[in-house]
Short mmCIF file of C-alpha atoms in Angstrom, two decimals:
data_model
loop_
_atom_site.label_atom_id
_atom_site.label_comp_id
_atom_site.label_asym_id
_atom_site.label_seq_id
_atom_site.Cartn_x
_atom_site.Cartn_y
_atom_site.Cartn_z
CA LYS A 1 0.00 0.00 0.00
CA ASN A 2 1.31 3.44 -0.91
CA GLU A 3 2.01 5.83 1.92
CA VAL A 4 0.02 8.51 0.06
CA GLU A 5 -3.25 7.66 -1.65
CA GLN A 6 -5.27 10.04 -3.79
CA SER A 7 -8.82 9.79 -5.03
CA PRO A 8 -10.19 9.87 -7.56
CA GLN A 9 -7.49 8.91 -10.07
CA ASN A 10 -9.37 10.63 -12.87
CA LEU A 11 -12.03 13.30 -12.67
CA THR A 12 -14.05 14.93 -15.43
CA ALA A 13 -16.18 17.97 -14.68
CA GLN A 14 -18.18 20.62 -16.47
CA GLU A 15 -17.06 24.21 -16.32
CA GLY A 16 -18.38 25.88 -13.19
CA GLU A 17 -18.60 22.74 -11.07
CA PHE A 18 -17.16 22.46 -7.56
CA ILE A 19 -14.28 19.99 -7.48
CA THR A 20 -12.89 17.98 -4.57
CA ILE A 21 -9.73 15.88 -4.67
CA ASN A 22 -8.82 13.77 -1.66
CA CYS A 23 -5.51 12.67 -0.19
CA SER A 24 -4.98 10.16 2.61
CA TYR A 25 -1.64 9.25 4.11
CA SER A 26 -0.49 6.59 6.52
CA VAL A 27 2.59 8.12 8.16
CA GLY A 28 3.13 10.95 10.59
CA ILE A 29 3.94 14.10 8.71
CA SER A 30 5.38 17.52 9.33
CA ALA A 31 3.82 19.10 6.21
CA LEU A 32 1.62 18.32 3.23
CA HIS A 33 1.92 19.85 -0.22
CA TRP A 34 -0.52 20.17 -3.09
CA LEU A 35 1.13 20.48 -6.51
CA GLN A 36 -0.21 21.07 -9.99
CA GLN A 37 1.32 19.52 -13.11
CA HIS A 38 0.12 20.83 -16.46
CA PRO A 39 0.12 18.84 -19.70
CA GLY A 40 3.43 20.50 -20.62
CA GLY A 41 4.86 18.78 -17.55
CA GLY A 42 5.99 21.65 -15.31
CA ILE A 43 5.16 21.42 -11.61
CA VAL A 44 3.78 24.32 -9.61
CA SER A 45 3.41 24.33 -5.85
CA LEU A 46 -0.13 25.32 -4.86
CA PHE A 47 -0.18 24.93 -1.09
CA MET A 48 1.91 23.78 1.83
CA LEU A 49 -0.09 22.88 4.95
CA SER A 50 0.68 21.68 8.41
CA SER A 51 -2.75 22.35 9.91
CA GLY A 52 -6.13 23.90 9.19
CA LYS A 53 -7.07 25.48 5.91
CA LYS A 54 -5.57 27.72 3.24
CA LYS A 55 -7.25 29.61 0.40
CA HIS A 56 -5.79 31.10 -2.75
CA GLY A 57 -8.22 32.46 -5.29
CA ARG A 58 -10.60 29.66 -6.27
CA LEU A 59 -8.47 27.00 -4.58
CA ILE A 60 -8.95 25.83 -1.01
CA ALA A 61 -6.87 23.21 0.80
CA THR A 62 -7.73 21.64 4.13
CA ILE A 63 -5.97 19.14 6.32
CA ASN A 64 -7.08 16.99 9.25
CA ILE A 65 -3.96 15.78 11.02
CA GLN A 66 -5.83 13.38 13.34
CA GLU A 67 -7.55 11.66 10.42
CA LYS A 68 -4.45 11.85 8.18
CA HIS A 69 -6.50 13.37 5.39
CA SER A 70 -6.37 16.43 3.17
CA SER A 71 -8.68 17.80 0.50
CA LEU A 72 -8.14 20.20 -2.37
CA HIS A 73 -11.23 22.08 -3.54
CA ILE A 74 -11.66 24.12 -6.70
CA THR A 75 -14.65 26.43 -6.86
CA ALA A 76 -16.17 27.57 -10.17
CA SER A 77 -13.90 25.24 -12.17
CA HIS A 78 -12.59 26.34 -15.55
CA PRO A 79 -11.02 24.44 -18.45
CA ARG A 80 -7.65 26.00 -17.61
CA ASP A 81 -7.80 24.10 -14.29
CA SER A 82 -7.31 20.89 -16.30
CA ALA A 83 -4.11 19.35 -14.97
CA VAL A 84 -2.79 16.59 -12.72
CA TYR A 85 -3.02 17.47 -9.03
CA ILE A 86 -0.47 15.81 -6.81
CA CYS A 87 -0.48 15.41 -3.04
CA ALA A 88 2.91 15.07 -1.34
CA VAL A 89 3.85 14.67 2.31
CA ARG A 90 7.02 15.33 4.25
CA PRO A 91 7.33 12.49 6.80
CA GLN A 92 8.13 13.35 10.41
CA GLY A 93 11.58 12.68 11.75
CA GLY A 94 13.65 15.32 10.08
CA SER A 95 13.52 13.92 6.57
CA GLU A 96 13.64 16.57 3.87
CA LYS A 97 12.27 14.36 1.10
CA LEU A 98 8.71 14.43 -0.18
CA VAL A 99 6.59 11.29 -0.67
CA PHE A 100 4.10 11.68 -3.48
CA GLY A 101 0.68 10.36 -4.37
CA LYS A 102 0.14 9.18 -7.93
CA GLY A 103 -1.89 12.24 -8.82
CA THR A 104 -5.45 13.00 -9.86
CA LYS A 105 -6.00 13.88 -13.50
CA LEU A 106 -8.65 16.59 -13.74
CA THR A 107 -10.36 17.49 -17.01
CA VAL A 108 -12.76 20.41 -17.02
CA ASN A 109 -14.92 20.61 -20.13
CA PRO A 110 -16.36 23.90 -21.40
CA ASN B 1 14.02 36.51 -9.47
CA ALA B 2 14.30 33.66 -11.91
CA GLY B 3 12.81 30.35 -10.90
CA VAL B 4 14.55 27.00 -10.80
CA MET B 5 16.24 26.36 -14.13
CA GLN B 6 16.88 22.95 -15.62
CA ASN B 7 18.68 22.08 -18.80
CA PRO B 8 18.41 20.56 -21.17
CA ARG B 9 14.61 20.35 -21.26
CA HIS B 10 14.77 17.30 -23.52
CA LEU B 11 17.66 14.87 -23.82
CA VAL B 12 17.95 11.88 -26.11
CA ARG B 13 20.64 9.30 -25.50
CA ARG B 14 21.44 5.88 -26.89
CA ARG B 15 21.89 2.93 -24.58
CA GLY B 16 25.33 2.98 -22.98
CA GLN B 17 25.85 6.74 -23.26
CA GLU B 18 26.06 9.18 -20.38
CA ALA B 19 23.37 11.69 -19.46
CA ARG B 20 24.10 14.91 -17.56
CA LEU B 21 21.18 16.87 -16.19
CA ARG B 22 21.71 20.35 -14.77
CA CYS B 23 19.76 22.26 -12.18
CA SER B 24 20.29 25.88 -11.17
CA PRO B 25 18.36 26.63 -7.97
CA MET B 26 16.57 29.86 -7.28
CA LYS B 27 18.81 32.70 -6.16
CA GLY B 28 19.58 32.38 -2.48
CA HIS B 29 18.59 28.71 -2.31
CA SER B 30 21.26 26.34 -1.09
CA HIS B 31 19.18 23.13 -0.89
CA VAL B 32 18.50 21.04 -3.98
CA TYR B 33 16.33 17.95 -4.43
CA TRP B 34 16.14 15.61 -7.42
CA TYR B 35 13.00 13.62 -8.22
CA ARG B 36 12.22 11.15 -11.00
CA GLN B 37 8.86 10.59 -12.67
CA LEU B 38 8.70 7.35 -14.63
CA PRO B 39 6.02 7.05 -17.34
CA GLU B 40 2.59 6.48 -15.81
CA GLU B 41 4.04 6.61 -12.28
CA GLY B 42 4.23 9.16 -9.52
CA LEU B 43 7.21 11.26 -8.57
CA LYS B 44 9.89 9.56 -6.49
CA PHE B 45 12.61 11.17 -4.39
CA MET B 46 16.17 10.51 -5.51
CA VAL B 47 18.64 12.71 -3.65
CA TYR B 48 18.91 15.81 -1.45
CA LEU B 49 22.00 18.01 -1.56
CA GLN B 50 23.30 21.14 0.04
CA LYS B 51 26.24 23.04 -1.35
CA GLU B 52 29.13 20.57 -1.68
CA ASN B 53 27.36 17.89 0.38
CA ILE B 54 25.06 14.97 -0.31
CA ILE B 55 22.65 14.84 2.63
CA ASP B 56 20.27 12.03 1.66
CA GLU B 57 20.72 9.76 -1.35
CA SER B 58 18.37 7.02 -0.16
CA GLY B 59 16.28 7.20 -3.35
CA MET B 60 19.16 7.02 -5.77
CA PRO B 61 19.94 3.73 -7.56
CA LYS B 62 23.23 2.39 -6.21
CA GLU B 63 24.86 2.01 -9.60
CA ARG B 64 25.30 4.37 -12.53
CA PHE B 65 23.67 7.37 -10.83
CA SER B 66 25.51 10.17 -9.08
CA ALA B 67 24.75 13.74 -8.05
CA GLU B 68 26.75 16.75 -7.03
CA PHE B 69 26.15 20.36 -6.04
CA PRO B 70 29.48 22.17 -6.22
CA LYS B 71 30.30 25.41 -4.47
CA GLU B 72 30.04 27.22 -7.80
CA GLY B 73 27.68 26.26 -10.58
CA PRO B 74 24.59 24.14 -10.96
CA SER B 75 23.72 20.81 -9.40
CA ILE B 76 24.40 17.90 -11.75
CA LEU B 77 22.61 14.57 -11.90
CA ARG B 78 24.75 12.15 -13.85
CA ILE B 79 23.58 8.84 -15.27
CA GLN B 80 26.26 6.60 -16.72
CA GLN B 81 25.65 3.85 -19.27
CA VAL B 82 21.98 4.71 -19.64
CA VAL B 83 19.40 1.98 -20.22
CA ARG B 84 15.87 2.22 -21.61
CA GLY B 85 14.44 2.04 -18.09
CA ASP B 86 16.12 5.38 -17.29
CA SER B 87 13.69 7.13 -19.66
CA ALA B 88 11.74 9.47 -17.42
CA ALA B 89 11.20 13.08 -16.45
CA TYR B 90 13.73 14.30 -13.91
CA PHE B 91 12.69 17.24 -11.76
CA CYS B 92 14.83 19.40 -9.57
CA ALA B 93 13.50 21.50 -6.71
CA SER B 94 15.18 24.00 -4.44
CA SER B 95 14.52 25.62 -1.08
CA PRO B 96 16.25 28.38 0.85
CA GLN B 97 16.87 26.23 3.90
CA LYS B 98 15.84 22.92 5.37
CA GLY B 99 12.89 22.37 7.63
CA ALA B 100 9.33 21.18 7.41
CA LEU B 101 7.82 24.55 6.67
CA ASN B 102 10.15 25.43 3.83
CA GLU B 103 8.51 25.20 0.47
CA GLN B 104 10.26 23.48 -2.40
CA PHE B 105 10.15 25.24 -5.78
CA PHE B 106 10.24 22.97 -8.81
CA GLY B 107 12.03 23.37 -12.10
CA PRO B 108 10.43 22.55 -15.48
CA GLY B 109 12.07 19.13 -15.64
CA THR B 110 14.35 17.33 -18.07
CA ARG B 111 12.74 14.63 -20.17
CA LEU B 112 15.26 11.90 -20.87
CA THR B 113 14.61 9.45 -23.66
CA VAL B 114 16.92 6.48 -24.07
CA LEU B 115 16.81 4.87 -27.49
#
């Protein structure tokens, strides 16, 4: 079993819909990251969380440390949001490396 | 402030050749991380370096792969005697310092194809 599991693997939505992507992890962590990878392949960091909730524009990320779960929400989705969204955790214990989920491929149709 | 730079963006090598991938971190960043993304798979950690030191190479294959981050110049990921299974996207990230709350900034990646 992977240390970081994302669901769903693939998600298709209509423009304007509210999107939720989930991430569960099985290890103690010091931080969780949400990343976006566009079809061209570049990776952009969206959020870094260690507790609570963060908002940036139409994107909201939440984390529940006790339940080892995080969600990424996109409000009023748009075709330009189409990308792969990746959850990554930094395990506790001083490690600097990130452990990644396999990603959720989001397609938003006009 | 330029972001993390990687070059080349695309690299084609024949089996048995050497591949050199370069990563210039963001200005002021002294911590570099290399990750590999195999086709249809998630990203995997390879190695973490600070200037002139390898801190964690637990994700690096024991043979043919090496990494360095010299005092001057970019970080280099070197793959000797490449095989088809090395075909992947290699991403570099940098951060200003270590610690859980320090964000890593990713480069655009180098896509290596081994013929």
